[in-house]
């Protein structure tokens, strides 16, 4: 059953906002502005909880900070999100 799902303009805008927040988080993480980067990654996750790259980014940040327990938690979250995500054909 190949059902075509069409996203509304609001859904597309939300996905773009999530991507923008993620990109801001990457820039802030590169500047070692940890708290601001965490806030941006969390915003991305709130806007689009189906993209495993966003929790993986938090895992990377916490690993870089040396907080390995939180890094593992976020990597596990990313893995769980990835398992739930539909696979491309």
PDB file of N, CA and C in Angstrom:
ATOM      1  N   UNK A   1       0.845  -1.181   0.000  1.00  0.00           N
ATOM      2  CA  UNK A   1       0.000   0.000   0.000  1.00  0.00           C
ATOM      3  C   UNK A   1       0.890   1.244   0.000  1.00  0.00           C
ATOM      4  N   UNK A   2       0.989   1.864  -1.153  1.00  0.00           N
ATOM      5  CA  UNK A   2       1.826   3.059  -1.301  1.00  0.00           C
ATOM      6  C   UNK A   2       0.976   4.306  -1.167  1.00  0.00           C
ATOM      7  N   UNK A   3       0.815   4.763   0.052  1.00  0.00           N
ATOM      8  CA  UNK A   3       0.043   5.973   0.305  1.00  0.00           C
ATOM      9  C   UNK A   3       0.993   7.160   0.284  1.00  0.00           C
ATOM     10  N   UNK A   4       0.659   8.135  -0.515  1.00  0.00           N
ATOM     11  CA  UNK A   4       1.479   9.334  -0.597  1.00  0.00           C
ATOM     12  C   UNK A   4       1.058  10.282   0.508  1.00  0.00           C
ATOM     13  N   UNK A   5       2.011  10.665   1.343  1.00  0.00           N
ATOM     14  CA  UNK A   5       1.719  11.597   2.426  1.00  0.00           C
ATOM     15  C   UNK A   5       2.200  12.972   2.008  1.00  0.00           C
ATOM     16  N   UNK A   6       1.287  13.909   2.034  1.00  0.00           N
ATOM     17  CA  UNK A   6       1.618  15.271   1.662  1.00  0.00           C
ATOM     18  C   UNK A   6       1.690  16.104   2.939  1.00  0.00           C
ATOM     19  N   UNK A   7       2.774  16.804   3.095  1.00  0.00           N
ATOM     20  CA  UNK A   7       2.957  17.631   4.284  1.00  0.00           C
ATOM     21  C   UNK A   7       2.362  19.017   4.033  1.00  0.00           C
ATOM     22  N   UNK A   8       1.713  19.546   5.042  1.00  0.00           N
ATOM     23  CA  UNK A   8       1.166  20.893   4.948  1.00  0.00           C
ATOM     24  C   UNK A   8       2.295  21.914   5.012  1.00  0.00           C
ATOM     25  N   UNK A   9       1.978  23.147   4.659  1.00  0.00           N
ATOM     26  CA  UNK A   9       2.979  24.212   4.753  1.00  0.00           C
ATOM     27  C   UNK A   9       3.449  24.375   6.193  1.00  0.00           C
ATOM     28  N   UNK A  10       2.529  24.232   7.146  1.00  0.00           N
ATOM     29  CA  UNK A  10       2.894  24.350   8.561  1.00  0.00           C
ATOM     30  C   UNK A  10       3.860  23.252   8.968  1.00  0.00           C
ATOM     31  N   UNK A  11       3.617  22.023   8.505  1.00  0.00           N
ATOM     32  CA  UNK A  11       4.523  20.910   8.820  1.00  0.00           C
ATOM     33  C   UNK A  11       5.902  21.137   8.208  1.00  0.00           C
ATOM     34  N   UNK A  12       5.919  21.615   6.970  1.00  0.00           N
ATOM     35  CA  UNK A  12       7.198  21.888   6.307  1.00  0.00           C
ATOM     36  C   UNK A  12       7.951  23.002   7.022  1.00  0.00           C
ATOM     37  N   UNK A  13       7.224  24.030   7.463  1.00  0.00           N
ATOM     38  CA  UNK A  13       7.863  25.130   8.194  1.00  0.00           C
ATOM     39  C   UNK A  13       8.438  24.630   9.515  1.00  0.00           C
ATOM     40  N   UNK A  14       7.712  23.722  10.170  1.00  0.00           N
ATOM     41  CA  UNK A  14       8.189  23.165  11.436  1.00  0.00           C
ATOM     42  C   UNK A  14       9.456  22.345  11.221  1.00  0.00           C
ATOM     43  N   UNK A  15       9.498  21.567  10.152  1.00  0.00           N
ATOM     44  CA  UNK A  15      10.697  20.781   9.844  1.00  0.00           C
ATOM     45  C   UNK A  15      11.878  21.698   9.532  1.00  0.00           C
ATOM     46  N   UNK A  16      11.620  22.799   8.817  1.00  0.00           N
ATOM     47  CA  UNK A  16      12.693  23.753   8.523  1.00  0.00           C
ATOM     48  C   UNK A  16      13.172  24.420   9.808  1.00  0.00           C
ATOM     49  N   UNK A  17      12.240  24.773  10.694  1.00  0.00           N
ATOM     50  CA  UNK A  17      12.635  25.379  11.970  1.00  0.00           C
ATOM     51  C   UNK A  17      13.496  24.413  12.777  1.00  0.00           C
ATOM     52  N   UNK A  18      13.147  23.122  12.740  1.00  0.00           N
ATOM     53  CA  UNK A  18      13.938  22.109  13.448  1.00  0.00           C
ATOM     54  C   UNK A  18      15.342  22.029  12.863  1.00  0.00           C
ATOM     55  N   UNK A  19      15.422  22.030  11.535  1.00  0.00           N
ATOM     56  CA  UNK A  19      16.740  21.966  10.879  1.00  0.00           C
ATOM     57  C   UNK A  19      17.566  23.211  11.189  1.00  0.00           C
ATOM     58  N   UNK A  20      16.894  24.370  11.201  1.00  0.00           N
ATOM     59  CA  UNK A  20      17.601  25.616  11.523  1.00  0.00           C
ATOM     60  C   UNK A  20      18.140  25.580  12.960  1.00  0.00           C
ATOM     61  N   UNK A  21      17.325  25.072  13.888  1.00  0.00           N
ATOM     62  CA  UNK A  21      17.762  24.967  15.288  1.00  0.00           C
ATOM     63  C   UNK A  21      18.950  24.013  15.400  1.00  0.00           C
ATOM     64  N   UNK A  22      18.870  22.878  14.692  1.00  0.00           N
ATOM     65  CA  UNK A  22      19.973  21.915  14.685  1.00  0.00           C
ATOM     66  C   UNK A  22      21.259  22.567  14.157  1.00  0.00           C
ATOM     67  N   UNK A  23      21.145  23.278  13.031  1.00  0.00           N
ATOM     68  CA  UNK A  23      22.327  23.926  12.446  1.00  0.00           C
ATOM     69  C   UNK A  23      22.904  24.972  13.392  1.00  0.00           C
ATOM     70  N   UNK A  24      22.031  25.711  14.078  1.00  0.00           N
ATOM     71  CA  UNK A  24      22.502  26.681  15.073  1.00  0.00           C
ATOM     72  C   UNK A  24      23.229  25.949  16.203  1.00  0.00           C
ATOM     73  N   UNK A  25      22.675  24.792  16.607  1.00  0.00           N
ATOM     74  CA  UNK A  25      23.309  23.993  17.656  1.00  0.00           C
ATOM     75  C   UNK A  25      24.698  23.526  17.264  1.00  0.00           C
ATOM     76  N   UNK A  26      24.849  23.097  16.024  1.00  0.00           N
ATOM     77  CA  UNK A  26      26.156  22.652  15.532  1.00  0.00           C
ATOM     78  C   UNK A  26      27.163  23.800  15.619  1.00  0.00           C
ATOM     79  N   UNK A  27      26.758  24.982  15.164  1.00  0.00           N
ATOM     80  CA  UNK A  27      27.649  26.149  15.202  1.00  0.00           C
ATOM     81  C   UNK A  27      28.035  26.478  16.646  1.00  0.00           C
ATOM     82  N   UNK A  28      27.046  26.477  17.532  1.00  0.00           N
ATOM     83  CA  UNK A  28      27.315  26.785  18.939  1.00  0.00           C
ATOM     84  C   UNK A  28      28.199  25.726  19.588  1.00  0.00           C
ATOM     85  N   UNK A  29      27.976  24.460  19.228  1.00  0.00           N
ATOM     86  CA  UNK A  29      28.811  23.382  19.770  1.00  0.00           C
ATOM     87  C   UNK A  29      30.256  23.558  19.306  1.00  0.00           C
ATOM     88  N   UNK A  30      30.438  23.933  18.053  1.00  0.00           N
ATOM     89  CA  UNK A  30      31.793  24.158  17.540  1.00  0.00           C
ATOM     90  C   UNK A  30      32.484  25.294  18.275  1.00  0.00           C
ATOM     91  N   UNK A  31      31.687  26.236  18.791  1.00  0.00           N
ATOM     92  CA  UNK A  31      32.230  27.353  19.562  1.00  0.00           C
ATOM     93  C   UNK A  31      32.337  27.013  21.058  1.00  0.00           C
ATOM     94  N   UNK A  32      31.986  25.770  21.403  1.00  0.00           N
ATOM     95  CA  UNK A  32      31.977  25.294  22.790  1.00  0.00           C
ATOM     96  C   UNK A  32      31.032  26.102  23.683  1.00  0.00           C
ATOM     97  N   UNK A  33      29.975  26.613  23.083  1.00  0.00           N
ATOM     98  CA  UNK A  33      28.918  27.311  23.807  1.00  0.00           C
ATOM     99  C   UNK A  33      27.864  26.253  24.147  1.00  0.00           C
ATOM    100  N   UNK A  34      28.206  25.429  25.149  1.00  0.00           N
ATOM    101  CA  UNK A  34      27.449  24.205  25.434  1.00  0.00           C
ATOM    102  C   UNK A  34      25.974  24.460  25.722  1.00  0.00           C
ATOM    103  N   UNK A  35      25.680  25.357  26.662  1.00  0.00           N
ATOM    104  CA  UNK A  35      24.289  25.533  27.094  1.00  0.00           C
ATOM    105  C   UNK A  35      23.410  26.020  25.949  1.00  0.00           C
ATOM    106  N   UNK A  36      23.907  26.957  25.165  1.00  0.00           N
ATOM    107  CA  UNK A  36      23.131  27.461  24.028  1.00  0.00           C
ATOM    108  C   UNK A  36      22.940  26.362  22.976  1.00  0.00           C
ATOM    109  N   UNK A  37      23.976  25.559  22.768  1.00  0.00           N
ATOM    110  CA  UNK A  37      23.867  24.454  21.803  1.00  0.00           C
ATOM    111  C   UNK A  37      22.842  23.425  22.277  1.00  0.00           C
ATOM    112  N   UNK A  38      22.869  23.098  23.555  1.00  0.00           N
ATOM    113  CA  UNK A  38      21.898  22.143  24.114  1.00  0.00           C
ATOM    114  C   UNK A  38      20.486  22.659  23.881  1.00  0.00           C
ATOM    115  N   UNK A  39      20.266  23.942  24.140  1.00  0.00           N
ATOM    116  CA  UNK A  39      18.933  24.524  23.956  1.00  0.00           C
ATOM    117  C   UNK A  39      18.478  24.411  22.501  1.00  0.00           C
ATOM    118  N   UNK A  40      19.388  24.644  21.561  1.00  0.00           N
ATOM    119  CA  UNK A  40      19.031  24.553  20.139  1.00  0.00           C
ATOM    120  C   UNK A  40      18.735  23.105  19.732  1.00  0.00           C
ATOM    121  N   UNK A  41      19.546  22.164  20.195  1.00  0.00           N
ATOM    122  CA  UNK A  41      19.288  20.758  19.877  1.00  0.00           C
ATOM    123  C   UNK A  41      17.951  20.305  20.477  1.00  0.00           C
ATOM    124  N   UNK A  42      17.661  20.739  21.703  1.00  0.00           N
ATOM    125  CA  UNK A  42      16.392  20.360  22.329  1.00  0.00           C
ATOM    126  C   UNK A  42      15.221  20.964  21.571  1.00  0.00           C
ATOM    127  N   UNK A  43      15.391  22.176  21.073  1.00  0.00           N
ATOM    128  CA  UNK A  43      14.345  22.801  20.257  1.00  0.00           C
ATOM    129  C   UNK A  43      14.118  21.975  18.985  1.00  0.00           C
ATOM    130  N   UNK A  44      15.202  21.543  18.353  1.00  0.00           N
ATOM    131  CA  UNK A  44      15.086  20.723  17.140  1.00  0.00           C
ATOM    132  C   UNK A  44      14.320  19.433  17.439  1.00  0.00           C
ATOM    133  N   UNK A  45      14.630  18.804  18.564  1.00  0.00           N
ATOM    134  CA  UNK A  45      13.953  17.558  18.946  1.00  0.00           C
ATOM    135  C   UNK A  45      12.467  17.812  19.195  1.00  0.00           C
ATOM    136  N   UNK A  46      12.163  18.939  19.869  1.00  0.00           N
ATOM    137  CA  UNK A  46      10.756  19.276  20.121  1.00  0.00           C
ATOM    138  C   UNK A  46       9.998  19.461  18.820  1.00  0.00           C
ATOM    139  N   UNK A  47      10.618  20.108  17.863  1.00  0.00           N
ATOM    140  CA  UNK A  47       9.957  20.397  16.588  1.00  0.00           C
ATOM    141  C   UNK A  47       9.871  19.175  15.690  1.00  0.00           C
ATOM    142  N   UNK A  48      10.858  18.289  15.776  1.00  0.00           N
ATOM    143  CA  UNK A  48      10.871  17.090  14.932  1.00  0.00           C
ATOM    144  C   UNK A  48      11.543  15.949  15.690  1.00  0.00           C
ATOM    145  N   UNK A  49      10.748  15.240  16.458  1.00  0.00           N
ATOM    146  CA  UNK A  49      11.252  14.136  17.261  1.00  0.00           C
ATOM    147  C   UNK A  49      11.525  12.866  16.476  1.00  0.00           C
ATOM    148  N   UNK A  50      11.340  12.909  15.155  1.00  0.00           N
ATOM    149  CA  UNK A  50      11.523  11.704  14.339  1.00  0.00           C
ATOM    150  C   UNK A  50      12.875  11.641  13.645  1.00  0.00           C
ATOM    151  N   UNK A  51      13.694  12.681  13.842  1.00  0.00           N
ATOM    152  CA  UNK A  51      15.008  12.702  13.188  1.00  0.00           C
ATOM    153  C   UNK A  51      16.078  12.285  14.187  1.00  0.00           C
ATOM    154  N   UNK A  52      16.692  11.108  13.984  1.00  0.00           N
ATOM    155  CA  UNK A  52      17.688  10.627  14.946  1.00  0.00           C
ATOM    156  C   UNK A  52      18.954  11.475  14.994  1.00  0.00           C
ATOM    157  N   UNK A  53      19.187  12.326  14.004  1.00  0.00           N
ATOM    158  CA  UNK A  53      20.386  13.169  14.007  1.00  0.00           C
ATOM    159  C   UNK A  53      20.364  14.149  15.172  1.00  0.00           C
ATOM    160  N   UNK A  54      19.170  14.564  15.598  1.00  0.00           N
ATOM    161  CA  UNK A  54      19.080  15.577  16.642  1.00  0.00           C
ATOM    162  C   UNK A  54      19.490  15.023  18.013  1.00  0.00           C
ATOM    163  N   UNK A  55      18.936  13.899  18.460  1.00  0.00           N
ATOM    164  CA  UNK A  55      19.447  13.358  19.731  1.00  0.00           C
ATOM    165  C   UNK A  55      20.898  12.876  19.615  1.00  0.00           C
ATOM    166  N   UNK A  56      21.305  12.422  18.439  1.00  0.00           N
ATOM    167  CA  UNK A  56      22.707  12.019  18.255  1.00  0.00           C
ATOM    168  C   UNK A  56      23.641  13.213  18.438  1.00  0.00           C
ATOM    169  N   UNK A  57      23.177  14.395  18.005  1.00  0.00           N
ATOM    170  CA  UNK A  57      23.980  15.599  18.180  1.00  0.00           C
ATOM    171  C   UNK A  57      24.176  15.903  19.665  1.00  0.00           C
ATOM    172  N   UNK A  58      23.124  15.703  20.452  1.00  0.00           N
ATOM    173  CA  UNK A  58      23.266  15.894  21.900  1.00  0.00           C
ATOM    174  C   UNK A  58      24.245  14.881  22.478  1.00  0.00           C
ATOM    175  N   UNK A  59      24.203  13.659  21.977  1.00  0.00           N
ATOM    176  CA  UNK A  59      25.176  12.655  22.414  1.00  0.00           C
ATOM    177  C   UNK A  59      26.591  13.102  22.119  1.00  0.00           C
ATOM    178  N   UNK A  60      26.788  13.630  20.925  1.00  0.00           N
ATOM    179  CA  UNK A  60      28.108  14.123  20.525  1.00  0.00           C
ATOM    180  C   UNK A  60      28.563  15.270  21.423  1.00  0.00           C
ATOM    181  N   UNK A  61      27.647  16.183  21.712  1.00  0.00           N
ATOM    182  CA  UNK A  61      27.982  17.330  22.554  1.00  0.00           C
ATOM    183  C   UNK A  61      28.413  16.867  23.948  1.00  0.00           C
ATOM    184  N   UNK A  62      27.603  15.984  24.544  1.00  0.00           N
ATOM    185  CA  UNK A  62      27.934  15.536  25.902  1.00  0.00           C
ATOM    186  C   UNK A  62      29.222  14.711  25.911  1.00  0.00           C
ATOM    187  N   UNK A  63      29.478  13.963  24.837  1.00  0.00           N
ATOM    188  CA  UNK A  63      30.739  13.231  24.739  1.00  0.00           C
ATOM    189  C   UNK A  63      31.902  14.221  24.678  1.00  0.00           C
ATOM    190  N   UNK A  64      31.752  15.257  23.873  1.00  0.00           N
ATOM    191  CA  UNK A  64      32.798  16.271  23.745  1.00  0.00           C
ATOM    192  C   UNK A  64      33.044  16.971  25.085  1.00  0.00           C
ATOM    193  N   UNK A  65      31.962  17.172  25.856  1.00  0.00           N
ATOM    194  CA  UNK A  65      32.087  17.817  27.173  1.00  0.00           C
ATOM    195  C   UNK A  65      32.678  16.887  28.224  1.00  0.00           C
ATOM    196  N   UNK A  66      32.698  15.569  27.921  1.00  0.00           N
ATOM    197  CA  UNK A  66      33.216  14.594  28.873  1.00  0.00           C
ATOM    198  C   UNK A  66      32.152  13.997  29.776  1.00  0.00           C
ATOM    199  N   UNK A  67      30.881  14.287  29.513  1.00  0.00           N
ATOM    200  CA  UNK A  67      29.770  13.722  30.291  1.00  0.00           C
ATOM    201  C   UNK A  67      29.281  12.462  29.573  1.00  0.00           C
ATOM    202  N   UNK A  68      29.999  11.369  29.814  1.00  0.00           N
ATOM    203  CA  UNK A  68      29.764  10.156  29.030  1.00  0.00           C
ATOM    204  C   UNK A  68      28.435   9.482  29.346  1.00  0.00           C
ATOM    205  N   UNK A  69      27.964   9.601  30.594  1.00  0.00           N
ATOM    206  CA  UNK A  69      26.667   8.999  30.931  1.00  0.00           C
ATOM    207  C   UNK A  69      25.550   9.638  30.105  1.00  0.00           C
ATOM    208  N   UNK A  70      25.532  10.964  30.052  1.00  0.00           N
ATOM    209  CA  UNK A  70      24.513  11.640  29.246  1.00  0.00           C
ATOM    210  C   UNK A  70      24.721  11.376  27.763  1.00  0.00           C
ATOM    211  N   UNK A  71      25.961  11.294  27.336  1.00  0.00           N
ATOM    212  CA  UNK A  71      26.240  10.992  25.925  1.00  0.00           C
ATOM    213  C   UNK A  71      25.616   9.655  25.540  1.00  0.00           C
ATOM    214  N   UNK A  72      25.823   8.644  26.371  1.00  0.00           N
ATOM    215  CA  UNK A  72      25.267   7.307  26.081  1.00  0.00           C
ATOM    216  C   UNK A  72      23.746   7.366  26.043  1.00  0.00           C
ATOM    217  N   UNK A  73      23.149   8.083  26.991  1.00  0.00           N
ATOM    218  CA  UNK A  73      21.678   8.190  27.011  1.00  0.00           C
ATOM    219  C   UNK A  73      21.152   8.793  25.710  1.00  0.00           C
ATOM    220  N   UNK A  74      21.799   9.856  25.236  1.00  0.00           N
ATOM    221  CA  UNK A  74      21.332  10.497  24.015  1.00  0.00           C
ATOM    222  C   UNK A  74      21.612   9.643  22.781  1.00  0.00           C
ATOM    223  N   UNK A  75      22.734   8.919  22.763  1.00  0.00           N
ATOM    224  CA  UNK A  75      22.987   8.003  21.644  1.00  0.00           C
ATOM    225  C   UNK A  75      21.954   6.884  21.623  1.00  0.00           C
ATOM    226  N   UNK A  76      21.577   6.381  22.803  1.00  0.00           N
ATOM    227  CA  UNK A  76      20.542   5.344  22.868  1.00  0.00           C
ATOM    228  C   UNK A  76      19.203   5.888  22.391  1.00  0.00           C
ATOM    229  N   UNK A  77      18.900   7.125  22.761  1.00  0.00           N
ATOM    230  CA  UNK A  77      17.666   7.760  22.280  1.00  0.00           C
ATOM    231  C   UNK A  77      17.690   7.865  20.756  1.00  0.00           C
ATOM    232  N   UNK A  78      18.813   8.291  20.209  1.00  0.00           N
ATOM    233  CA  UNK A  78      18.941   8.405  18.756  1.00  0.00           C
ATOM    234  C   UNK A  78      18.741   7.053  18.080  1.00  0.00           C
ATOM    235  N   UNK A  79      19.287   6.008  18.671  1.00  0.00           N
ATOM    236  CA  UNK A  79      19.140   4.663  18.130  1.00  0.00           C
ATOM    237  C   UNK A  79      17.673   4.222  18.140  1.00  0.00           C
ATOM    238  N   UNK A  80      16.983   4.514  19.233  1.00  0.00           N
ATOM    239  CA  UNK A  80      15.572   4.145  19.349  1.00  0.00           C
ATOM    240  C   UNK A  80      14.731   4.915  18.328  1.00  0.00           C
ATOM    241  N   UNK A  81      15.041   6.191  18.135  1.00  0.00           N
ATOM    242  CA  UNK A  81      14.323   6.998  17.150  1.00  0.00           C
ATOM    243  C   UNK A  81      14.572   6.439  15.747  1.00  0.00           C
ATOM    244  N   UNK A  82      15.804   6.087  15.468  1.00  0.00           N
ATOM    245  CA  UNK A  82      16.153   5.545  14.155  1.00  0.00           C
ATOM    246  C   UNK A  82      15.411   4.242  13.868  1.00  0.00           C
ATOM    247  N   UNK A  83      15.263   3.402  14.896  1.00  0.00           N
ATOM    248  CA  UNK A  83      14.562   2.126  14.717  1.00  0.00           C
ATOM    249  C   UNK A  83      13.085   2.341  14.408  1.00  0.00           C
ATOM    250  N   UNK A  84      12.498   3.418  14.920  1.00  0.00           N
ATOM    251  CA  UNK A  84      11.082   3.711  14.684  1.00  0.00           C
ATOM    252  C   UNK A  84      10.840   4.434  13.365  1.00  0.00           C
ATOM    253  N   UNK A  85      11.879   5.040  12.815  1.00  0.00           N
ATOM    254  CA  UNK A  85      11.733   5.841  11.606  1.00  0.00           C
ATOM    255  C   UNK A  85      11.488   4.939  10.410  1.00  0.00           C
ATOM    256  N   UNK A  86      10.615   5.378   9.503  1.00  0.00           N
ATOM    257  CA  UNK A  86      10.396   4.577   8.286  1.00  0.00           C
ATOM    258  C   UNK A  86      11.660   4.553   7.445  1.00  0.00           C
ATOM    259  N   UNK A  87      11.941   3.400   6.893  1.00  0.00           N
ATOM    260  CA  UNK A  87      13.140   3.223   6.073  1.00  0.00           C
ATOM    261  C   UNK A  87      12.837   3.635   4.624  1.00  0.00           C
ATOM    262  N   UNK A  88      13.742   4.388   4.012  1.00  0.00           N
ATOM    263  CA  UNK A  88      13.541   4.720   2.595  1.00  0.00           C
ATOM    264  C   UNK A  88      13.651   3.459   1.736  1.00  0.00           C
ATOM    265  N   UNK A  89      12.938   3.454   0.630  1.00  0.00           N
ATOM    266  CA  UNK A  89      12.964   2.264  -0.260  1.00  0.00           C
ATOM    267  C   UNK A  89      14.266   2.129  -0.987  1.00  0.00           C
TER     268      UNK A  89
END
